[in-house]
């Protein structure tokens, strides 16, 4: 009747933007219209051989893979609207504990966009990539100094990959020093540890043995000593731990583990708290991984990419994944350590993320790094102090870069859970803290303001949390209101699994 | 001196007020829980006084940082393209797992939006619909490319995806080994071997015979997986029917490491019966980047979804009945399953996956086909030109799409070095991969993408002929 | 009490984002905290002379100018939140009549960011800026071909500046050919003309004489002929005119004006409709300005920068503003025409905007330009046809790139004005059309879909307008709901003028 | 062939459906209202058949467009800095109204957000609070820099701002002339003269004597405005008290064209009694850009606000009582006032104003002062180095901040040409401005911003000394 073209939904309507209507945004598949397109390629002037001349018949696809067909305009509108439905550090505070959602300075974006870094082939000979190798060596050297370690591999692409790399180094070490007869099968992990730690232990071929925390929220030294025997390959710790507390006995712990021939692994997710203040190497750690996407301002990208370099003592350097960039005779080249565990990445790691981290290290410097830790710890302690009396504080002593409070009281009095508090905080214009972690705290809210939030922001965050506690009601279960979507039905998603557009209606 | 050390907004006065509230006299007191002996001192104005401080230069202002990084960037010889002029860079004929494809401006413009860039893993779906929906769309497209029912929201890279695939197969079958084609990228095989040291997985190689894998001599006991790359490292299309048969005979899963660009022309691995498909997503929206961050593609049959590594986004409803997206089947993941999890992946490559989703939608059905076709044409033309040169021989026969291997009368490493002076990155030197590798004999792996023009290819082959003369 | 630092509002709270709370966003001045800062400079190693050593005492400022003091983090958050409160083409359709809010391809952004264009000093000698001059000549040549004119000046920085430039050329021409005795004092302008036209006429030293439109919505030929005399310097027209209608008598109009010695000026704001279909030069125009920010996809930037080049016939080339880039003996250089009216810009015009337009011309090409006009006109006519019966269509005949409908009927029946319809459209996820313009139409809604909106989007836009008409009610005066702010009190703004933060409370 | 001609999304089939709805048989019929004789034909596949078509090449795909534009970019010799390596570009000592200041990455990152970039003039305030509030903040900062009560939301550039200032003064005073210092930028004076042909404004020059303006011989009849630039084109600080006195004696308005960077060190024009302040905003957030788009700053006393040219944003409330921003005093503007408007400005430079507002907030109080101080130091050092060279003489005496003029024993144009070979843009050649200009004698205008380092200045002066030897 109207001569309108059927099918796809309009791509030039912004009703899905929170700015306007808050309808659901159509998927890119619903925006697709057959025959429409955005692509163009370089003109190449090559013979126009057809598909059947280029591909053997048995391989030739009978029909093309269906991808969405959009104009550039609709593609741009779709993603611009999607981003308008997304919270981010650049919009406001993101006090997600253990995640160190600090502000990522814009200069690093420029770094990653440099053609001289971004347009380099990873298999190009070292002679053509001296700048990259110098950058990697520079970053590695800085990280070694910051952690107090001797040697670094930049290959692991994230924290968990760093952990597994470290455990494989541990394994290689024991295999070497202990001979083939060694039966070190266990790795100790505190009950407050992040989930990647035990998972990595399993993948590293070890069995996880849980070390309980004591009343201070730290490793229970007595329990630890009881668990130490010659089947223990080592221990994995964060320090400060995931309660945001500094393990004061760290030197004794390390010594005890070393005494039984074990190694001490440092999960660097919380390194932000101690930059320039103290170093894992000085504490007695043997292996350290860093989350450059936490401490070194590599943006999180909605869940990656990150980078999880591993640093080790001199004794363990020979096991590092290779090849490693090294300087000799004034030129940089690649070299694989003698007893290397092998590659842990297809190429050299998440190199452009490493370049960002290097820019951050240069900009921050030795003076700035310590300032980072000071401000991060100051913010967290101020917040902890401010929340006292409004939330339960399970381990109420000076914290480091984050503090863990509990909504257990609110649950008892109003049926309001930590998750509800988190959702209500969204209504106040803040991202939520981490909830239900660490597992050792009931109704945990793990709050990490980071150093890049101003005192005013931390005060406003505290006030919002206080207001939420003061006005808690069973209605909070329906929070958040006003967000692009209301409380999301997670159970339904699992029950009627719809993980692709094509599975719609089949769930 | 750093202008704003550590991007800390606090003025000294503000810090003092906050310390006072805490009853502390100095910033150092914040760290009183740190044993004295372990403590560094703040960088002293004059003297260290015997105590150690962080031995790093003071921070630099933004222009100085950028100048330093730019100096390093200029110390590389980059490949030609946007930002690198033809006479200042190398025309890229190297591939081997990293390809010089066009990235249209929409990709950085959209994937670079700060809401995508500076968000965390979408733990609060009510304010993360942007990332979640983009990943849902990504999963759908990866599933379609692979020909399987479900794909996850990304892994680190192709190498790590192949490790996860082997682990999944081991878990599904309860077996402890994998039979891996030598045509699988040597770095991926090296990575498989590294991680196998932890999982105890036994790896056996299946040889390449004339460019494709021979599955003649199966290992015993029967492996969990048969792993093949398609097209393989030498650029040849594999006989996936044979691989499927080999897997069937052994009761093993068939894992296919595919080139997603090939999906524009050739049948999907799923259509050949693959159980798990992995791949490197770099060709879609990610520049060469010296190797990272790249993108691990991972798809599998629906029956294995509860063993899928990494994140999975599902569609659901919100409390008001509107379509919404959320991370789902979270109980598979390490933060909940802990030591029982079959994968430890947490942070993955979300932003790269988003870029990939944007590039795939930019291509659309016709663009994907056109892309694959243009690669195949450029490769055919390059191959013909090169083989016309005296002394250049095919290393293996076999149908190729974007890459092929040649034997040269001069050491390939020397050829690469010499051609760089003429402005070409001549290819990837076989056997130079480090770790595993060197199974192919001496040769040069040459790739030609849709970005290569006739005149570039002509000039390249002439330069090569000159070197070989 | 709390040790919180007073004063500034928190910069890390996103409550102002429509995504969340929709509070007002604090001004940058309220976010300011004394002593905080974001700046850094290149290290220069120069003698650190102090201010009093460098500036004579009588000039030295006794106190510094107060600017906001923010961290980079808060500055980024502030503007990221501000943009979340802003509609844009990239979010959805923007059918603002006469403004040609088409999609701006992303490739042009890359162009403008090229260091080889952006880091060039405008006073650098031509020998060092050959690329820029070639680009400008290339763009000028293309625009001459597109408009059917002979010569082009790229200096005028916007449409209105182009108009005034054109009128000064007209003036110079008459001064030259008519001798000093000429008394051409009037310029004719149709009643439907854009406000810049009469304003430019005044600044050009002429008097505006209004030409009425006839029943067709076009220039009333009879009335025109009656107005033509030897005091008329010329006429300014858009074609299609601001009703979106093509002036079919254009050749006769031009001839009539030429006969009395007048010149015919083309306001190129509507050129999008006729690209590759017909040319002002062929119609008989002597002077043309173009709005590159409309037709040539230079983004509007919230109200500029644009570019308003002027193209003229060969006879008028000698009057063009100079210097002009020219090619001779294989080199480009600058040259000022013999009777140039002089400079109309501090340098060479909005050059980076010109580079964007050039990229657009290259990408679109001769084939694409015609396709632009075809799709733009098709969309507008389809929309007009679809709205028939739902809105009054004052001049109901085939339109060009935009159509003008009237809400006069809704006003009569429901008291709903064009403005209310516009505000309601915002709720539907579209930007509003132009309202209350052109002045010749009562309760005008001037709708220009542009060619980059898909048929589906145009259909959805039409449906939204139809729904709005169907559900019109006096309540519409309270629209829009759900936008970052509700209906804005414009009268109050004028009454209690507060044009700076410092004037707050004084209004 | 253009891949997607004109970025038009419509497929042929969709167009056909739409045409059918309109009862039309072809796209050509859409244009039946266009007289046959005026019509072009679509680009014919083979022949034009006698009819004319647009004689332009077919559209190019994105990579080819970018390659062509990049080719042109590389045909310029750009100034060093981000993206232009020290040995590939010119170290910039040129100013003369366009300055090589640092633009931090936050400025393009924020001003480049597509909501700012792709919005129109904020006609619908309910969905334009972003642009409106940014402009409100801009107006506040420009007012503060100028020392006056109110500033508009931007004009095209410094030149056009000075034209508008003269027009405002003429309207306020009812007079028909302006007395303009020869120290005002020659391009701005040329632009004033061009537009004066329309408004009939008479322009009289006040000469420079020893670097500053002499107001000794006032024109008759009394002018509407006394116009002075501070610091002036030769870099010298003017005696604004004298200018104010001259204006007072004549009953004229004092228009000061100021350098906004100078506000970091010297008294605001408002504090000297300026009635209108104009300026070029390029130094704050806009790269050299070959001259545009730049930014016209315009501020005036509150009493003149109803004659303010261009857009003005005001603060108000929305229907729910929340703070909101809106374009105000709209009745001044051309779209309402039409032929009675005193300015025809419509589209202005909003995005550049937003960038300026971002850069000013990035600087803050201390950064602005530091910036001005660093410029002054670099200029002092450069001047001392240059004047130490045999044969280099000051063209004029007078206090300078960022720029100064020298007389050379060799033609300045030759010096600029020769120093370009050594990697320096030596300065702006006086008298070479085109149009008005050449009132200063032969000389070279040398500027040194905060971006110039000691080693650059040393190398520059050595290179100059070599050329002069
Ligand atoms: C304490 C801790 N350890 C390890 C990890 C894992 O790091 P990634 O996510 O980079 O794999 C995290 C990340 O959340 C963490 O917080
Ligand atoms: C018909 C018409 N003429 C002239 C102009 C003025 O152009 P500019 O805003 O670029 O000065 C416009 C802009 O809206 C217009 O629509």
mmCIF file with all atom_site columns, C-alpha atoms in Angstrom, chain C residues 264-394:
data_model
loop_
_atom_site.group_PDB
_atom_site.id
_atom_site.type_symbol
_atom_site.label_atom_id
_atom_site.label_alt_id
_atom_site.label_comp_id
_atom_site.label_asym_id
_atom_site.label_entity_id
_atom_site.label_seq_id
_atom_site.pdbx_PDB_ins_code
_atom_site.Cartn_x
_atom_site.Cartn_y
_atom_site.Cartn_z
_atom_site.occupancy
_atom_site.B_iso_or_equiv
_atom_site.pdbx_formal_charge
_atom_site.auth_seq_id
_atom_site.auth_comp_id
_atom_site.auth_asym_id
_atom_site.auth_atom_id
_atom_site.pdbx_PDB_model_num
ATOM 1   C CA . UNK C 1 264 ? 21.289 36.139 -10.625 1.00 0.00 ? 264 UNK C CA 1
ATOM 2   C CA . UNK C 1 265 ? 22.527 34.650 -7.382  1.00 0.00 ? 265 UNK C CA 1
ATOM 3   C CA . UNK C 1 266 ? 22.127 31.012 -6.400  1.00 0.00 ? 266 UNK C CA 1
ATOM 4   C CA . UNK C 1 267 ? 21.889 30.115 -2.715  1.00 0.00 ? 267 UNK C CA 1
ATOM 5   C CA . UNK C 1 268 ? 23.309 26.631 -2.855  1.00 0.00 ? 268 UNK C CA 1
ATOM 6   C CA . UNK C 1 269 ? 21.880 25.394 0.417   1.00 0.00 ? 269 UNK C CA 1
ATOM 7   C CA . UNK C 1 270 ? 19.588 23.104 -1.540  1.00 0.00 ? 270 UNK C CA 1
ATOM 8   C CA . UNK C 1 271 ? 22.056 21.869 -4.118  1.00 0.00 ? 271 UNK C CA 1
ATOM 9   C CA . UNK C 1 272 ? 21.729 18.330 -2.787  1.00 0.00 ? 272 UNK C CA 1
ATOM 10  C CA . UNK C 1 273 ? 18.493 17.977 -4.741  1.00 0.00 ? 273 UNK C CA 1
ATOM 11  C CA . UNK C 1 274 ? 19.987 18.556 -8.165  1.00 0.00 ? 274 UNK C CA 1
ATOM 12  C CA . UNK C 1 275 ? 23.489 17.113 -8.044  1.00 0.00 ? 275 UNK C CA 1
ATOM 13  C CA . UNK C 1 276 ? 24.264 15.679 -11.427 1.00 0.00 ? 276 UNK C CA 1
ATOM 14  C CA . UNK C 1 277 ? 20.709 16.411 -12.576 1.00 0.00 ? 277 UNK C CA 1
ATOM 15  C CA . UNK C 1 278 ? 20.917 20.062 -13.469 1.00 0.00 ? 278 UNK C CA 1
ATOM 16  C CA . UNK C 1 279 ? 23.321 22.903 -12.800 1.00 0.00 ? 279 UNK C CA 1
ATOM 17  C CA . UNK C 1 280 ? 22.888 26.485 -11.628 1.00 0.00 ? 280 UNK C CA 1
ATOM 18  C CA . UNK C 1 281 ? 25.205 27.619 -14.387 1.00 0.00 ? 281 UNK C CA 1
ATOM 19  C CA . UNK C 1 282 ? 23.002 26.018 -17.018 1.00 0.00 ? 282 UNK C CA 1
ATOM 20  C CA . UNK C 1 283 ? 19.952 27.655 -15.447 1.00 0.00 ? 283 UNK C CA 1
ATOM 21  C CA . UNK C 1 284 ? 21.482 31.066 -15.949 1.00 0.00 ? 284 UNK C CA 1
ATOM 22  C CA . UNK C 1 285 ? 22.899 31.842 -12.537 1.00 0.00 ? 285 UNK C CA 1
ATOM 23  C CA . UNK C 1 286 ? 25.921 34.117 -12.347 1.00 0.00 ? 286 UNK C CA 1
ATOM 24  C CA . UNK C 1 287 ? 27.004 33.556 -8.776  1.00 0.00 ? 287 UNK C CA 1
ATOM 25  C CA . UNK C 1 288 ? 26.602 30.469 -6.658  1.00 0.00 ? 288 UNK C CA 1
ATOM 26  C CA . UNK C 1 289 ? 27.509 29.673 -3.111  1.00 0.00 ? 289 UNK C CA 1
ATOM 27  C CA . UNK C 1 290 ? 27.606 26.141 -1.811  1.00 0.00 ? 290 UNK C CA 1
ATOM 28  C CA . UNK C 1 291 ? 27.160 24.867 1.712   1.00 0.00 ? 291 UNK C CA 1
ATOM 29  C CA . UNK C 1 292 ? 29.757 22.132 1.837   1.00 0.00 ? 292 UNK C CA 1
ATOM 30  C CA . UNK C 1 293 ? 28.447 21.290 5.300   1.00 0.00 ? 293 UNK C CA 1
ATOM 31  C CA . UNK C 1 294 ? 25.124 20.434 3.763   1.00 0.00 ? 294 UNK C CA 1
ATOM 32  C CA . UNK C 1 295 ? 25.694 18.946 0.352   1.00 0.00 ? 295 UNK C CA 1
ATOM 33  C CA . UNK C 1 296 ? 29.246 17.710 0.717   1.00 0.00 ? 296 UNK C CA 1
ATOM 34  C CA . UNK C 1 297 ? 28.982 15.891 3.995   1.00 0.00 ? 297 UNK C CA 1
ATOM 35  C CA . UNK C 1 298 ? 31.140 18.156 6.094   1.00 0.00 ? 298 UNK C CA 1
ATOM 36  C CA . UNK C 1 299 ? 29.686 17.418 9.529   1.00 0.00 ? 299 UNK C CA 1
ATOM 37  C CA . UNK C 1 300 ? 27.782 20.294 11.085  1.00 0.00 ? 300 UNK C CA 1
ATOM 38  C CA . UNK C 1 301 ? 29.656 20.205 14.372  1.00 0.00 ? 301 UNK C CA 1
ATOM 39  C CA . UNK C 1 302 ? 26.696 21.428 16.399  1.00 0.00 ? 302 UNK C CA 1
ATOM 40  C CA . UNK C 1 303 ? 26.617 24.619 14.356  1.00 0.00 ? 303 UNK C CA 1
ATOM 41  C CA . UNK C 1 304 ? 29.819 24.745 12.392  1.00 0.00 ? 304 UNK C CA 1
ATOM 42  C CA . UNK C 1 305 ? 32.460 24.922 11.111  1.00 0.00 ? 305 UNK C CA 1
ATOM 43  C CA . UNK C 1 306 ? 31.163 24.720 7.590   1.00 0.00 ? 306 UNK C CA 1
ATOM 44  C CA . UNK C 1 307 ? 32.412 26.072 4.308   1.00 0.00 ? 307 UNK C CA 1
ATOM 45  C CA . UNK C 1 308 ? 30.643 28.283 1.778   1.00 0.00 ? 308 UNK C CA 1
ATOM 46  C CA . UNK C 1 309 ? 32.663 28.481 -1.439  1.00 0.00 ? 309 UNK C CA 1
ATOM 47  C CA . UNK C 1 310 ? 31.518 30.881 -4.116  1.00 0.00 ? 310 UNK C CA 1
ATOM 48  C CA . UNK C 1 311 ? 31.499 29.983 -7.802  1.00 0.00 ? 311 UNK C CA 1
ATOM 49  C CA . UNK C 1 312 ? 30.989 32.479 -10.597 1.00 0.00 ? 312 UNK C CA 1
ATOM 50  C CA . UNK C 1 313 ? 30.774 32.777 -14.355 1.00 0.00 ? 313 UNK C CA 1
ATOM 51  C CA . UNK C 1 314 ? 33.848 33.548 -16.339 1.00 0.00 ? 314 UNK C CA 1
ATOM 52  C CA . UNK C 1 315 ? 32.789 37.187 -16.596 1.00 0.00 ? 315 UNK C CA 1
ATOM 53  C CA . UNK C 1 316 ? 32.840 37.564 -12.825 1.00 0.00 ? 316 UNK C CA 1
ATOM 54  C CA . UNK C 1 317 ? 36.002 35.603 -12.119 1.00 0.00 ? 317 UNK C CA 1
ATOM 55  C CA . UNK C 1 318 ? 38.117 38.704 -11.889 1.00 0.00 ? 318 UNK C CA 1
ATOM 56  C CA . UNK C 1 319 ? 36.193 39.841 -8.799  1.00 0.00 ? 319 UNK C CA 1
ATOM 57  C CA . UNK C 1 320 ? 36.652 36.717 -6.718  1.00 0.00 ? 320 UNK C CA 1
ATOM 58  C CA . UNK C 1 321 ? 38.228 37.029 -3.299  1.00 0.00 ? 321 UNK C CA 1
ATOM 59  C CA . UNK C 1 322 ? 41.889 36.218 -3.388  1.00 0.00 ? 322 UNK C CA 1
ATOM 60  C CA . UNK C 1 323 ? 44.432 34.913 -3.280  1.00 0.00 ? 323 UNK C CA 1
ATOM 61  C CA . UNK C 1 324 ? 43.373 31.861 -5.244  1.00 0.00 ? 324 UNK C CA 1
ATOM 62  C CA . UNK C 1 325 ? 45.408 28.698 -5.691  1.00 0.00 ? 325 UNK C CA 1
ATOM 63  C CA . UNK C 1 326 ? 46.397 28.225 -9.336  1.00 0.00 ? 326 UNK C CA 1
ATOM 64  C CA . UNK C 1 327 ? 48.488 25.790 -11.322 1.00 0.00 ? 327 UNK C CA 1
ATOM 65  C CA . UNK C 1 328 ? 51.006 27.124 -13.773 1.00 0.00 ? 328 UNK C CA 1
ATOM 66  C CA . UNK C 1 329 ? 54.137 25.613 -15.200 1.00 0.00 ? 329 UNK C CA 1
ATOM 67  C CA . UNK C 1 330 ? 53.519 22.475 -13.199 1.00 0.00 ? 330 UNK C CA 1
ATOM 68  C CA . UNK C 1 331 ? 53.633 24.243 -9.840  1.00 0.00 ? 331 UNK C CA 1
ATOM 69  C CA . UNK C 1 332 ? 50.886 25.575 -7.667  1.00 0.00 ? 332 UNK C CA 1
ATOM 70  C CA . UNK C 1 333 ? 50.949 29.093 -6.351  1.00 0.00 ? 333 UNK C CA 1
ATOM 71  C CA . UNK C 1 334 ? 48.701 31.828 -5.018  1.00 0.00 ? 334 UNK C CA 1
ATOM 72  C CA . UNK C 1 335 ? 47.325 34.545 -7.244  1.00 0.00 ? 335 UNK C CA 1
ATOM 73  C CA . UNK C 1 336 ? 44.866 37.333 -6.607  1.00 0.00 ? 336 UNK C CA 1
ATOM 74  C CA . UNK C 1 337 ? 42.373 38.147 -9.395  1.00 0.00 ? 337 UNK C CA 1
ATOM 75  C CA . UNK C 1 338 ? 42.765 41.524 -11.044 1.00 0.00 ? 338 UNK C CA 1
ATOM 76  C CA . UNK C 1 339 ? 39.668 43.181 -9.605  1.00 0.00 ? 339 UNK C CA 1
ATOM 77  C CA . UNK C 1 340 ? 39.353 41.029 -6.519  1.00 0.00 ? 340 UNK C CA 1
ATOM 78  C CA . UNK C 1 341 ? 36.946 42.259 -3.874  1.00 0.00 ? 341 UNK C CA 1
ATOM 79  C CA . UNK C 1 342 ? 39.692 41.281 -1.425  1.00 0.00 ? 342 UNK C CA 1
ATOM 80  C CA . UNK C 1 343 ? 39.940 38.794 1.383   1.00 0.00 ? 343 UNK C CA 1
ATOM 81  C CA . UNK C 1 344 ? 36.865 37.414 3.098   1.00 0.00 ? 344 UNK C CA 1
ATOM 82  C CA . UNK C 1 345 ? 38.738 35.158 5.509   1.00 0.00 ? 345 UNK C CA 1
ATOM 83  C CA . UNK C 1 346 ? 41.832 35.526 7.681   1.00 0.00 ? 346 UNK C CA 1
ATOM 84  C CA . UNK C 1 347 ? 43.564 32.784 5.715   1.00 0.00 ? 347 UNK C CA 1
ATOM 85  C CA . UNK C 1 348 ? 42.366 30.416 2.989   1.00 0.00 ? 348 UNK C CA 1
ATOM 86  C CA . UNK C 1 349 ? 38.952 29.466 4.327   1.00 0.00 ? 349 UNK C CA 1
ATOM 87  C CA . UNK C 1 350 ? 37.967 26.531 6.496   1.00 0.00 ? 350 UNK C CA 1
ATOM 88  C CA . UNK C 1 351 ? 40.622 24.398 4.886   1.00 0.00 ? 351 UNK C CA 1
ATOM 89  C CA . UNK C 1 352 ? 40.277 21.187 6.887   1.00 0.00 ? 352 UNK C CA 1
ATOM 90  C CA . UNK C 1 353 ? 36.547 21.268 6.176   1.00 0.00 ? 353 UNK C CA 1
ATOM 91  C CA . UNK C 1 354 ? 37.456 21.678 2.507   1.00 0.00 ? 354 UNK C CA 1
ATOM 92  C CA . UNK C 1 355 ? 39.654 18.594 2.724   1.00 0.00 ? 355 UNK C CA 1
ATOM 93  C CA . UNK C 1 356 ? 36.725 16.624 4.074   1.00 0.00 ? 356 UNK C CA 1
ATOM 94  C CA . UNK C 1 357 ? 34.539 17.817 1.229   1.00 0.00 ? 357 UNK C CA 1
ATOM 95  C CA . UNK C 1 358 ? 37.202 16.833 -1.273  1.00 0.00 ? 358 UNK C CA 1
ATOM 96  C CA . UNK C 1 359 ? 37.352 13.337 0.170   1.00 0.00 ? 359 UNK C CA 1
ATOM 97  C CA . UNK C 1 360 ? 33.588 13.160 -0.150  1.00 0.00 ? 360 UNK C CA 1
ATOM 98  C CA . UNK C 1 361 ? 33.707 14.272 -3.773  1.00 0.00 ? 361 UNK C CA 1
ATOM 99  C CA . UNK C 1 362 ? 36.344 11.656 -4.567  1.00 0.00 ? 362 UNK C CA 1
ATOM 100 C CA . UNK C 1 363 ? 34.372 8.937  -2.819  1.00 0.00 ? 363 UNK C CA 1
ATOM 101 C CA . UNK C 1 364 ? 31.056 9.901  -4.336  1.00 0.00 ? 364 UNK C CA 1
ATOM 102 C CA . UNK C 1 365 ? 32.201 10.714 -7.842  1.00 0.00 ? 365 UNK C CA 1
ATOM 103 C CA . UNK C 1 366 ? 30.154 11.732 -10.837 1.00 0.00 ? 366 UNK C CA 1
ATOM 104 C CA . UNK C 1 367 ? 28.003 8.621  -10.643 1.00 0.00 ? 367 UNK C CA 1
ATOM 105 C CA . UNK C 1 368 ? 27.428 8.897  -6.932  1.00 0.00 ? 368 UNK C CA 1
ATOM 106 C CA . UNK C 1 369 ? 26.512 12.570 -6.970  1.00 0.00 ? 369 UNK C CA 1
ATOM 107 C CA . UNK C 1 370 ? 23.557 11.946 -9.225  1.00 0.00 ? 370 UNK C CA 1
ATOM 108 C CA . UNK C 1 371 ? 22.538 8.985  -7.111  1.00 0.00 ? 371 UNK C CA 1
ATOM 109 C CA . UNK C 1 372 ? 22.557 11.301 -4.092  1.00 0.00 ? 372 UNK C CA 1
ATOM 110 C CA . UNK C 1 373 ? 20.053 13.629 -5.701  1.00 0.00 ? 373 UNK C CA 1
ATOM 111 C CA . UNK C 1 374 ? 17.883 10.773 -6.915  1.00 0.00 ? 374 UNK C CA 1
ATOM 112 C CA . UNK C 1 375 ? 17.622 9.134  -3.520  1.00 0.00 ? 375 UNK C CA 1
ATOM 113 C CA . UNK C 1 376 ? 17.172 12.429 -1.685  1.00 0.00 ? 376 UNK C CA 1
ATOM 114 C CA . UNK C 1 377 ? 14.308 13.416 -3.968  1.00 0.00 ? 377 UNK C CA 1
ATOM 115 C CA . UNK C 1 378 ? 12.810 9.954  -3.924  1.00 0.00 ? 378 UNK C CA 1
ATOM 116 C CA . UNK C 1 379 ? 12.782 9.854  -0.113  1.00 0.00 ? 379 UNK C CA 1
ATOM 117 C CA . UNK C 1 380 ? 11.170 13.283 0.139   1.00 0.00 ? 380 UNK C CA 1
ATOM 118 C CA . UNK C 1 381 ? 8.475  12.545 -2.395  1.00 0.00 ? 381 UNK C CA 1
ATOM 119 C CA . UNK C 1 382 ? 7.698  9.208  -0.860  1.00 0.00 ? 382 UNK C CA 1
ATOM 120 C CA . UNK C 1 383 ? 7.326  10.914 2.498   1.00 0.00 ? 383 UNK C CA 1
ATOM 121 C CA . UNK C 1 384 ? 5.106  13.639 1.072   1.00 0.00 ? 384 UNK C CA 1
ATOM 122 C CA . UNK C 1 385 ? 2.870  11.067 -0.527  1.00 0.00 ? 385 UNK C CA 1
ATOM 123 C CA . UNK C 1 386 ? 2.718  9.038  2.663   1.00 0.00 ? 386 UNK C CA 1
ATOM 124 C CA . UNK C 1 387 ? 1.779  12.027 4.819   1.00 0.00 ? 387 UNK C CA 1
ATOM 125 C CA . UNK C 1 388 ? -1.031 13.103 2.528   1.00 0.00 ? 388 UNK C CA 1
ATOM 126 C CA . UNK C 1 389 ? -4.282 13.067 4.416   1.00 0.00 ? 389 UNK C CA 1
ATOM 127 C CA . UNK C 1 390 ? -2.524 13.214 7.780   1.00 0.00 ? 390 UNK C CA 1
ATOM 128 C CA . UNK C 1 391 ? -1.064 16.674 7.441   1.00 0.00 ? 391 UNK C CA 1
ATOM 129 C CA . UNK C 1 392 ? -1.980 19.560 5.206   1.00 0.00 ? 392 UNK C CA 1
ATOM 130 C CA . UNK C 1 393 ? 0.365  19.924 2.282   1.00 0.00 ? 393 UNK C CA 1
ATOM 131 C CA . UNK C 1 394 ? 0.245  23.563 1.279   1.00 0.00 ? 394 UNK C CA 1
#
